[in-house]
Coordinates of C-alpha atoms in Angstrom, one line a residue:
Chain A
X244 CA -31.1 -0.3 -19.6
X245 CA -34.1 -2.5 -18.4
X246 CA -33.1 -5.6 -18.4
X247 CA -35.6 -8.4 -20.0
X248 CA -37.4 -11.0 -17.9
X249 CA -35.5 -13.5 -18.0
X250 CA -32.0 -11.7 -17.5
X251 CA -33.9 -10.2 -14.0
X252 CA -34.9 -14.2 -13.5
X253 CA -31.1 -15.1 -13.6
X254 CA -30.1 -12.4 -11.2
X255 CA -32.9 -13.0 -8.4
X256 CA -31.7 -16.3 -8.6
X257 CA -28.2 -15.7 -7.6
X258 CA -29.1 -13.5 -5.2
X259 CA -31.0 -16.1 -3.4
X260 CA -28.0 -18.3 -3.6
X261 CA -26.0 -15.5 -1.8
X262 CA -28.1 -16.2 0.8
X263 CA -27.9 -19.6 0.7
X264 CA -24.5 -19.9 1.5
X265 CA -24.2 -17.9 4.1
X266 CA -26.6 -20.1 5.4
X267 CA -25.0 -23.0 4.7
X268 CA -21.9 -21.5 6.5
X269 CA -23.9 -19.8 9.6
X270 CA -22.9 -23.6 11.9
X271 CA -19.4 -23.8 11.6
X272 CA -19.1 -20.1 12.9
X273 CA -18.8 -20.8 16.8
X274 CA -15.9 -18.1 17.7
X275 CA -14.6 -14.5 17.1
X276 CA -11.5 -15.9 14.7
X277 CA -13.5 -18.4 12.7
X278 CA -16.3 -14.9 12.0
X279 CA -13.5 -12.5 11.2
X280 CA -10.4 -14.4 9.9
X281 CA -12.5 -17.8 8.7
X282 CA -10.7 -20.0 11.5
X283 CA -7.4 -19.1 9.0
X284 CA -8.2 -21.7 6.6
X285 CA -8.2 -20.1 3.4
X286 CA -6.6 -21.9 0.6
X287 CA -5.1 -20.4 -2.1
X288 CA -7.6 -20.9 -5.2
X289 CA -10.1 -19.5 -2.2
X290 CA -7.6 -16.9 -1.7
X291 CA -7.3 -16.0 -5.8
X292 CA -11.2 -15.5 -5.9
X293 CA -11.6 -13.1 -2.5
X294 CA -8.5 -11.0 -3.3
X295 CA -9.2 -10.2 -7.1
X296 CA -13.6 -9.9 -6.6
X297 CA -13.5 -8.2 -3.2
X298 CA -10.5 -5.4 -4.8
X299 CA -12.5 -5.2 -8.1
X300 CA -14.8 -3.7 -6.6
X301 CA -18.0 -1.4 -8.5
X302 CA -15.8 1.7 -7.9
X303 CA -13.2 -0.2 -10.0
X304 CA -15.4 -1.4 -12.5
X305 CA -17.3 2.5 -13.0
X306 CA -14.0 4.4 -11.8
X307 CA -11.9 2.3 -15.1
X308 CA -15.6 2.8 -17.7
X309 CA -15.0 7.3 -16.5
X310 CA -11.1 7.4 -17.4
X311 CA -10.9 5.0 -20.1
X312 CA -14.1 6.0 -22.0
X313 CA -12.8 9.7 -21.9
X314 CA -8.6 8.9 -21.6
X315 CA -7.9 5.8 -22.7
X316 CA -4.9 3.6 -21.9
X317 CA -3.8 6.0 -19.0
X318 CA -6.4 4.2 -16.9
X319 CA -4.0 1.1 -16.7
X320 CA -0.8 2.7 -17.3
X321 CA -1.0 4.9 -14.4
X322 CA -3.9 4.1 -12.1
X323 CA -4.4 0.0 -12.1
X324 CA -0.5 -0.8 -12.3
X325 CA 1.2 0.7 -9.4
X326 CA -1.2 -0.9 -7.2
X327 CA 0.0 -4.5 -9.1
X328 CA 3.7 -4.2 -7.5
X329 CA 2.1 -2.5 -4.3
X330 CA 0.3 -5.6 -4.2
X331 CA 3.3 -7.8 -5.3
X332 CA 5.2 -6.4 -2.2
X333 CA 3.0 -6.9 0.6
X334 CA 2.2 -10.4 -0.5
X335 CA 5.6 -11.5 -1.1
X336 CA 8.1 -9.5 1.4
X337 CA 5.5 -7.8 3.9
X338 CA 3.8 -10.4 5.0
X339 CA 6.3 -13.6 5.8
X340 CA 7.0 -11.2 8.7
X341 CA 3.7 -10.5 10.0
X342 CA 2.3 -13.5 9.5
X343 CA 4.8 -15.0 11.9
X344 CA 2.4 -12.6 14.8
X345 CA -0.7 -13.6 16.4
X346 CA -2.3 -10.7 14.7
X347 CA -6.0 -10.3 13.1
X348 CA -6.3 -6.2 11.9
X349 CA -3.6 -3.7 11.4
X350 CA -4.6 -2.1 14.5
X351 CA -3.5 -4.5 15.8
X352 CA 0.1 -4.8 14.5
X353 CA -0.1 -1.1 15.7
X354 CA -1.1 -1.5 19.0
X355 CA 1.9 -4.6 19.4
X356 CA 4.6 -1.8 18.1
X357 CA 3.5 1.9 19.5
X358 CA 0.1 1.2 22.3
X359 CA -3.1 2.1 22.8
X360 CA -3.4 5.7 21.4
X361 CA -2.3 4.8 17.7
X362 CA -4.3 1.2 17.7
X363 CA -7.4 3.8 17.8
X364 CA -6.2 6.6 14.6
X365 CA -5.5 3.7 13.1
X366 CA -8.8 1.8 13.3
X367 CA -11.1 5.0 12.8
X368 CA -8.7 5.5 9.6
X369 CA -8.8 2.0 8.8
X370 CA -13.3 2.6 9.2
X371 CA -13.2 5.8 7.4
X372 CA -11.0 3.7 4.6
X373 CA -13.7 0.6 4.7
X374 CA -17.5 2.3 4.3
X375 CA -18.4 0.6 1.3
X376 CA -20.0 3.5 0.2
X377 CA -18.7 3.7 -3.2
X378 CA -20.1 0.2 -3.8
X379 CA -23.2 0.9 -1.9
X380 CA -24.4 4.1 -4.2
X381 CA -23.6 1.7 -6.7
X382 CA -25.7 -1.0 -6.3
X383 CA -28.0 1.6 -5.9
X384 CA -27.9 3.0 -9.0
X385 CA -27.3 -0.6 -10.6
X386 CA -31.2 -1.6 -9.5
X387 CA -32.5 1.4 -10.5
X388 CA -32.0 0.8 -14.3
X389 CA -31.8 -3.1 -14.3
X390 CA -35.0 -3.5 -11.9
X391 CA -36.6 0.0 -12.5
X392 CA -37.2 0.7 -8.8
X393 CA -36.2 4.4 -6.9
X394 CA -32.1 3.9 -6.5
X395 CA -32.3 5.0 -2.6
X396 CA -34.6 1.2 -2.4
X397 CA -32.1 -0.1 -4.3
X398 CA -29.7 0.8 -2.5
X399 CA -31.4 0.0 0.9
X400 CA -31.8 -3.7 -0.6
X401 CA -28.8 -4.8 -1.5
X402 CA -27.0 -3.7 1.4
X403 CA -29.6 -5.8 3.3
X404 CA -28.6 -8.8 1.0
X405 CA -24.7 -8.7 2.1
X406 CA -25.8 -8.6 5.3
X407 CA -27.8 -10.8 5.2
X408 CA -25.1 -13.8 4.3
X409 CA -22.2 -11.9 6.0
X410 CA -23.9 -11.8 9.8
X411 CA -24.8 -15.8 8.6
X412 CA -20.8 -16.2 7.8
X413 CA -18.2 -14.1 8.7
X414 CA -15.3 -14.2 6.8
X415 CA -15.6 -18.0 5.1
X416 CA -19.7 -16.5 4.0
X417 CA -18.1 -13.8 2.1
X418 CA -15.0 -16.0 0.7
X419 CA -17.4 -19.0 -0.5
X420 CA -19.5 -15.8 -2.5
X421 CA -16.2 -14.5 -3.8
X422 CA -14.9 -17.2 -5.5
X423 CA -19.1 -17.7 -7.2
X424 CA -19.0 -13.7 -7.9
X425 CA -14.9 -14.2 -8.9
X426 CA -15.9 -16.4 -11.7
X427 CA -19.3 -14.4 -12.8
X428 CA -17.4 -11.0 -12.8
X429 CA -14.1 -12.1 -15.1
X430 CA -16.1 -14.8 -17.5
X431 CA -19.2 -12.5 -18.7
X432 CA -16.5 -9.3 -18.6
X433 CA -14.6 -11.6 -21.1
X434 CA -16.9 -12.6 -23.0
X435 CA -17.9 -9.1 -23.5
X436 CA -15.0 -7.9 -24.3
X437 CA -14.7 -10.6 -27.0
X438 CA -17.9 -9.5 -28.8
X439 CA -18.0 -5.8 -28.2
X440 CA -14.0 -5.1 -29.7
X441 CA -15.5 -7.8 -32.9
X442 CA -18.4 -5.2 -33.1
X443 CA -16.4 -2.0 -33.2
X444 CA -14.1 -3.4 -35.6
X445 CA -11.7 -4.4 -33.4
X446 CA -8.1 -2.8 -31.9
X447 CA -7.0 -1.7 -35.3
X448 CA -10.0 0.6 -35.8
X449 CA -10.2 2.3 -32.2
X450 CA -6.8 3.4 -32.8
X451 CA -7.9 4.5 -36.1
X452 CA -10.9 6.2 -34.0
X453 CA -9.5 7.4 -31.4
X454 CA -5.6 7.8 -31.3
X455 CA -4.8 10.0 -28.4
X456 CA -6.9 6.9 -26.0
X457 CA -4.0 4.9 -26.9
X458 CA -1.1 7.2 -25.1
X459 CA -0.2 6.1 -22.4
X460 CA -0.5 9.3 -20.2
X461 CA -3.6 9.9 -21.3
X462 CA -2.6 13.9 -21.5
X463 CA -3.0 13.9 -18.2
X464 CA -1.0 16.7 -15.9
X465 CA 1.9 14.4 -13.9
X466 CA 0.8 16.2 -10.3
X467 CA -2.3 14.3 -10.4
X468 CA -0.8 10.8 -12.4
X469 CA 1.5 11.3 -9.2
X470 CA -1.0 11.4 -6.5
X471 CA -2.7 8.4 -8.8
X472 CA 0.6 6.6 -8.4
X473 CA 0.4 7.3 -4.2
X474 CA -2.9 6.7 -3.5
X475 CA -1.5 2.7 -4.9
X476 CA 0.3 3.3 -1.6
X477 CA -2.8 1.9 -0.2
X478 CA -2.6 -1.3 -1.1
X479 CA 0.3 -2.1 1.5
X480 CA -2.0 -1.0 4.2
X481 CA -5.0 -2.2 2.9
X482 CA -7.6 -3.7 5.8
X483 CA -9.7 -6.3 3.7
X484 CA -5.8 -7.1 1.8
X485 CA -4.3 -8.1 5.3
X486 CA -7.6 -9.2 6.5
X487 CA -7.5 -12.2 3.9
X488 CA -3.5 -12.6 4.0
X489 CA -4.0 -13.1 8.1
X490 CA -6.3 -16.1 7.3
X491 CA -4.3 -17.8 4.8
X492 CA -3.4 -21.4 6.1
X493 CA 0.2 -20.7 4.6
X494 CA 2.0 -18.3 3.3
X495 CA 2.4 -20.1 0.9
X496 CA -1.2 -19.7 -0.1
X497 CA -0.1 -16.6 0.0
X498 CA 2.4 -16.2 -2.2
X499 CA 0.2 -18.1 -4.9
X500 CA -2.4 -16.2 -4.4
X501 CA -0.8 -13.5 -5.2
X502 CA 1.3 -14.0 -7.6
X503 CA -2.2 -15.8 -9.9
X504 CA -4.2 -12.8 -8.3
X505 CA -1.6 -10.2 -10.3
X506 CA -1.9 -11.8 -13.4
X507 CA -5.6 -11.9 -13.2
X508 CA -5.7 -8.3 -12.4
X509 CA -3.9 -6.9 -14.4
X510 CA -6.1 -8.5 -17.1
X511 CA -8.8 -7.5 -15.7
X512 CA -8.4 -4.2 -15.9
X513 CA -6.7 -3.7 -19.8
X514 CA -10.1 -5.7 -19.8
X515 CA -12.5 -3.2 -18.8
X516 CA -10.3 -0.6 -20.4
X517 CA -9.8 -1.8 -24.1
X518 CA -13.8 -2.1 -23.4
X519 CA -13.7 1.8 -22.4
X520 CA -12.5 2.8 -25.1
X521 CA -14.4 0.5 -27.2
X522 CA -17.7 2.1 -25.9
X523 CA -16.4 5.1 -27.2
X524 CA -15.2 3.7 -30.8
X525 CA -19.2 2.2 -30.8
X526 CA -20.6 6.1 -30.0
X527 CA -18.5 7.5 -32.9
X528 CA -19.4 4.7 -35.7
X529 CA -23.8 5.3 -34.3
X530 CA -24.0 1.4 -32.9
X531 CA -25.3 3.0 -29.5
X532 CA -26.0 6.2 -28.5
X533 CA -23.3 8.2 -26.0
X534 CA -23.8 7.1 -22.3
X535 CA -25.6 9.9 -19.8
X536 CA -23.0 8.9 -17.0
X537 CA -19.5 7.7 -18.1
X538 CA -19.0 5.7 -15.5
X539 CA -21.8 3.8 -17.3
X540 CA -20.4 3.7 -20.7
X541 CA -18.3 0.2 -20.4
X542 CA -21.8 -1.4 -18.9
X543 CA -24.0 0.0 -21.1
X544 CA -21.8 -1.3 -23.9
X545 CA -21.7 -4.6 -22.5
X546 CA -25.5 -4.8 -21.9
X547 CA -25.6 -3.7 -26.0
X548 CA -23.0 -6.3 -27.2
X549 CA -24.2 -9.4 -25.0
X550 CA -27.5 -11.1 -25.7
X551 CA -30.4 -12.2 -23.7
X552 CA -29.4 -14.7 -21.0
X553 CA -25.5 -13.7 -21.3
X554 CA -27.2 -10.0 -19.8
X555 CA -28.4 -11.9 -16.4
X556 CA -25.5 -13.0 -16.1
X557 CA -23.5 -9.4 -16.9
X558 CA -25.4 -8.6 -14.9
X559 CA -25.4 -10.5 -12.0
X560 CA -21.9 -9.9 -12.1
X561 CA -22.0 -6.4 -11.9
X562 CA -24.2 -7.1 -8.5
X563 CA -21.3 -9.6 -7.4
X564 CA -19.1 -6.8 -7.7
X565 CA -20.8 -4.5 -5.8
X566 CA -21.1 -7.3 -3.5
X567 CA -18.0 -8.8 -2.3
X568 CA -17.2 -5.3 -1.5
X569 CA -19.7 -4.2 0.4
X570 CA -19.8 -7.3 2.5
X571 CA -15.8 -7.4 3.2
X572 CA -16.1 -4.0 4.1
X573 CA -18.3 -4.3 6.4
X574 CA -16.9 -7.1 8.2
X575 CA -13.8 -4.7 8.5
X576 CA -15.9 -1.7 9.6
X577 CA -17.6 -4.1 12.5
X578 CA -14.3 -5.4 13.3
X579 CA -12.9 -1.7 13.7
X580 CA -15.3 -0.8 16.3
X581 CA -16.0 -3.6 18.1
X582 CA -11.9 -5.2 18.3
X583 CA -9.6 -2.6 17.5
X584 CA -11.2 0.5 19.2
X585 CA -14.1 -0.8 22.0
X586 CA -12.7 -4.0 23.2
X587 CA -9.3 -2.6 24.3
X588 CA -11.1 0.6 26.2
X589 CA -13.8 -1.2 27.7
X590 CA -12.9 -1.9 31.6
X591 CA -14.5 -5.3 31.2
X592 CA -12.5 -7.8 28.2
X593 CA -15.2 -8.9 26.3
X594 CA -15.6 -12.8 26.4
X595 CA -15.1 -14.7 23.2
X596 CA -19.1 -15.1 22.0
X597 CA -19.8 -11.5 23.2
X598 CA -17.3 -10.2 21.0
X599 CA -19.4 -12.5 18.8
X600 CA -22.5 -10.8 19.3
X601 CA -21.7 -7.2 19.3
X602 CA -19.3 -8.1 15.4
X603 CA -22.4 -8.9 14.2
X604 CA -24.8 -5.9 16.2
X605 CA -21.6 -3.4 15.0
X606 CA -22.2 -4.5 10.9
X607 CA -25.6 -4.1 11.3
X608 CA -24.8 -0.7 11.9
X609 CA -21.9 0.1 9.6
X610 CA -24.3 -0.6 6.8
X611 CA -26.5 2.3 8.1
X612 CA -23.8 4.5 8.8
X613 CA -23.0 3.6 4.5
X614 CA -26.6 4.2 3.6
X615 CA -27.1 7.1 5.4
X616 CA -23.9 8.8 3.6
X617 CA -24.2 7.3 0.5
X618 CA -28.3 9.0 1.4
X619 CA -26.3 12.4 1.9
X620 CA -23.7 12.4 -1.0
X621 CA -25.1 11.8 -3.9
X622 CA -20.9 12.3 -5.2
X623 CA -18.7 10.1 -3.9
X624 CA -15.9 9.9 -6.7
X625 CA -13.6 12.1 -4.8
X626 CA -14.4 10.7 -1.6
X627 CA -12.1 8.3 -3.0
X628 CA -8.6 10.4 -2.6
X629 CA -9.6 11.7 1.0
X630 CA -10.3 8.2 2.0
X631 CA -7.3 7.0 0.5
X632 CA -5.2 9.8 2.3
X633 CA -6.2 9.3 5.9
X634 CA -5.5 5.5 6.0
X635 CA -1.8 6.1 3.6
X636 CA -1.0 9.6 6.2
X637 CA -2.1 7.4 9.6
X638 CA -0.4 3.6 9.0
X639 CA 1.6 3.4 6.5
X640 CA 5.0 5.1 7.7
X641 CA 4.3 3.3 11.5
X642 CA 3.2 -0.2 10.1
X643 CA 6.1 -0.3 7.5
X644 CA 8.3 0.5 10.6
X645 CA 7.3 -1.8 12.6
X646 CA 8.6 -4.3 10.7
X647 CA 12.0 -2.9 9.3
X648 CA 13.3 -0.7 11.8
X649 CA 15.4 -2.0 14.1
X650 CA 14.2 -0.9 17.7
X651 CA 11.4 1.3 16.5
X652 CA 10.2 4.2 19.5
X653 CA 7.0 3.9 21.0
X654 CA 6.6 7.1 20.9
X655 CA 7.2 8.0 16.5
X656 CA 4.0 5.7 16.3
X657 CA 2.2 7.6 18.5
X658 CA 3.1 11.1 17.0
X659 CA 3.2 10.1 13.3
X660 CA -0.6 8.4 14.0
X661 CA -2.0 11.5 15.5
X662 CA -0.5 14.3 13.3
X663 CA -0.9 11.8 9.8
X664 CA -4.9 11.4 11.2
X665 CA -5.2 15.5 12.2
X666 CA -3.5 17.1 9.4
X667 CA -5.6 15.5 6.0
X668 CA -8.8 16.0 8.3
X669 CA -7.5 19.4 8.9
X670 CA -6.2 20.1 5.0
X671 CA -9.6 18.2 3.4
X672 CA -11.5 20.6 6.5
X673 CA -9.5 23.7 5.6
X674 CA -10.0 24.1 2.1
X675 CA -13.2 22.6 2.1
X676 CA -14.7 26.1 3.9
X677 CA -12.5 28.0 3.4
X678 CA -11.5 27.6 -0.9
X679 CA -14.0 27.1 -3.1
X680 CA -15.0 24.7 -6.6
X681 CA -12.6 25.2 -8.8
X682 CA -13.8 24.9 -12.7
X683 CA -11.1 24.5 -14.3
X684 CA -9.1 22.2 -11.9
X685 CA -12.0 20.4 -11.2
X686 CA -11.3 20.6 -7.3
X687 CA -12.0 22.5 -4.2
X688 CA -8.6 24.4 -3.9
X689 CA -7.6 27.2 -1.5
X690 CA -5.4 30.2 -2.6
X691 CA -4.5 32.7 0.0
X692 CA -1.4 33.6 2.2
X693 CA -0.1 31.9 4.9
X694 CA 2.8 33.3 7.3
X695 CA 3.8 35.6 4.7
X696 CA 3.9 33.2 1.1
X697 CA 1.5 33.1 -0.8
X698 CA -0.2 29.6 -1.4
X699 CA -2.0 27.8 -3.6
X700 CA -3.8 24.5 -2.3
X701 CA -6.1 21.6 -4.2
X702 CA -8.2 19.7 -1.8
X703 CA -7.3 16.4 -4.0
X704 CA -3.4 16.5 -3.9
X705 CA -3.4 16.3 0.5
X706 CA -1.8 13.3 0.3
X707 CA 1.0 14.5 -1.7
X708 CA 2.2 17.6 1.2
X709 CA 1.0 15.1 4.1
X710 CA 2.5 12.5 3.7
X711 CA 6.6 13.7 3.7
X712 CA 5.6 15.6 6.5
X713 CA 4.2 12.3 8.0
X714 CA 7.5 10.4 7.5
X715 CA 9.4 13.5 8.4
X716 CA 8.0 13.5 12.0
X717 CA 7.9 9.8 12.3
X718 CA 12.5 10.4 11.8
X719 CA 12.1 12.8 13.8
X720 CA 10.9 11.6 16.8
X721 CA 12.7 8.5 15.5
X722 CA 16.1 9.4 16.0
X723 CA 16.5 12.4 18.6
X724 CA 17.7 11.1 21.4
X725 CA 14.9 9.7 24.2
X726 CA 11.8 7.2 24.4
X727 CA 10.8 4.3 25.0
X728 CA 11.8 1.2 22.5
Chain B
X184 CA -0.4 -6.9 -34.8
X185 CA 1.1 -4.1 -32.4
X186 CA 1.4 -4.3 -28.6
X187 CA -2.2 -3.2 -27.8
X188 CA -3.9 -6.2 -30.3
X189 CA -1.6 -8.4 -28.4
X190 CA -1.7 -7.4 -24.9
X191 CA -6.3 -8.0 -25.7
X192 CA -5.4 -11.0 -27.4
X193 CA -3.5 -12.4 -24.5
X194 CA -5.8 -10.5 -21.5
X195 CA -9.0 -11.8 -22.5
X196 CA -8.2 -15.3 -22.8
X197 CA -6.7 -15.0 -18.9
X198 CA -9.6 -13.4 -17.7
X199 CA -11.8 -16.2 -18.7
X200 CA -10.0 -19.5 -19.3
X201 CA -7.7 -17.8 -16.2
X202 CA -11.0 -17.6 -13.9
X203 CA -12.8 -20.6 -14.4
X204 CA -9.2 -22.8 -13.8
X205 CA -9.2 -21.1 -10.4
X206 CA -13.2 -21.2 -9.8
X207 CA -12.0 -25.3 -11.2
X208 CA -9.4 -25.6 -8.6
X209 CA -11.2 -24.3 -5.7
X210 CA -14.2 -26.6 -6.3
X211 CA -12.0 -29.8 -6.3
X212 CA -9.9 -29.0 -2.7
X213 CA -13.3 -27.8 -1.5
X214 CA -14.5 -30.8 -2.4
X215 CA -11.8 -33.0 -1.2
X216 CA -10.4 -30.8 1.6
X217 CA -13.4 -29.2 3.1
X218 CA -12.1 -26.1 5.6
X219 CA -12.7 -27.5 8.8
X220 CA -11.9 -26.1 12.0
X221 CA -7.9 -26.1 12.3
X222 CA -5.6 -23.7 12.8
X223 CA -2.8 -21.8 10.3
X224 CA -0.4 -24.5 9.4
X225 CA 2.7 -21.9 9.5
X226 CA 5.3 -22.2 12.2
X227 CA 5.3 -20.0 15.0
X228 CA 7.8 -18.1 16.7

């Protein structure tokens, strides 16, 4: 889907603009707090832009494209809607308590209540979760599709641009570039939806051609729908989400931003869903060829219906979706390494200047780690459930309990974070190494006997088994006598 | 008009015009009160 010279120029101007924004705020960054939480000065409109554009990276667009093309509105009802409830709960209820304390990250919250070891496990889980592999792979594919350059070079080039402006301006540069990226993503998608859906004859024609696509469950197994619902719990401890909430000027800004943000999220997801079904309808009508990869169905459809000039803006919007996720998560990975893991373990505490310097160095290494991960794993779709499982099983229960369980015991957090983190790793390694790929289940499955019981373990369902175990472990450690509070 | 059509007619302008309105609000605020070094206004315990 190579685009015209005019469209390519628009994309290049967008890149230069992002780097210019980073350079323009670089002189303001003089402390670690200014770099990592923008000196706690984000206002409501800027929070909306940065919350929406960070959470809606290229991964969400590609996954939404594939699911809605294949199965229809189930994408909105079961893959995205539970996340809105989790986001509202986090923003309106949880953050009010958390913002009262001087914390900068989720591991900070864990440390304040449970000590050093849980902090290290939580930071490690947060680091794994935050490596922006999906977006970096997406951007490699985009460079290849739009400019015809090799995937590997596109991946490296896109990462370097995101790294440049984030290294210069920290979270403030990320938030300012997110504002531009938010407008690009949302406005071009809205125009594309209007033109694209009209071209296939509107919703009634799509319903006539693809009636099954308008079934809310999409014919999927209930267990899988439940797993997708559970992955939305990650919003309750989403590192980028919390980072922005800590960076807000006031709690009122958070409430306004999340209330407006959820409405825009809902619209964004609905439009992607309709465009995915519209792409399928366009293929059925013979208006465009079937997409080679289903995750590219929406972008292929949109580039098919948009005129020259707007195609460039949409391409820049796609780049924006990837960039806004890469920059934010690289920042989180770096602060996990330096602030949450290295600093508490070091004998000599780093001063503010050194903390800032080493966070910038760590960002560079986090970028290299992500690029290597992307080059090693060609398919990262299944990685999403794994990284969500490790974050939720390690940090969810102790984080929520820290604020809502009176006199929470240190040992409860210590045992829970250790058990959650290690069990997820063991479960995935077990099924991966001892199980086999099952074409029917489309997953790694292990079948065998354990303690005299015949068991079948689906690798993707790990969170279903481990999260209840983690909750049980926490309750036992908390309710049995003894232990410091 | 069924519910799916209605939802789509609401979602498209909400996404397009809503994002534009938020961006304009951001620009207005950015030029009236550019980010400074002040800290959070939340009451501390």
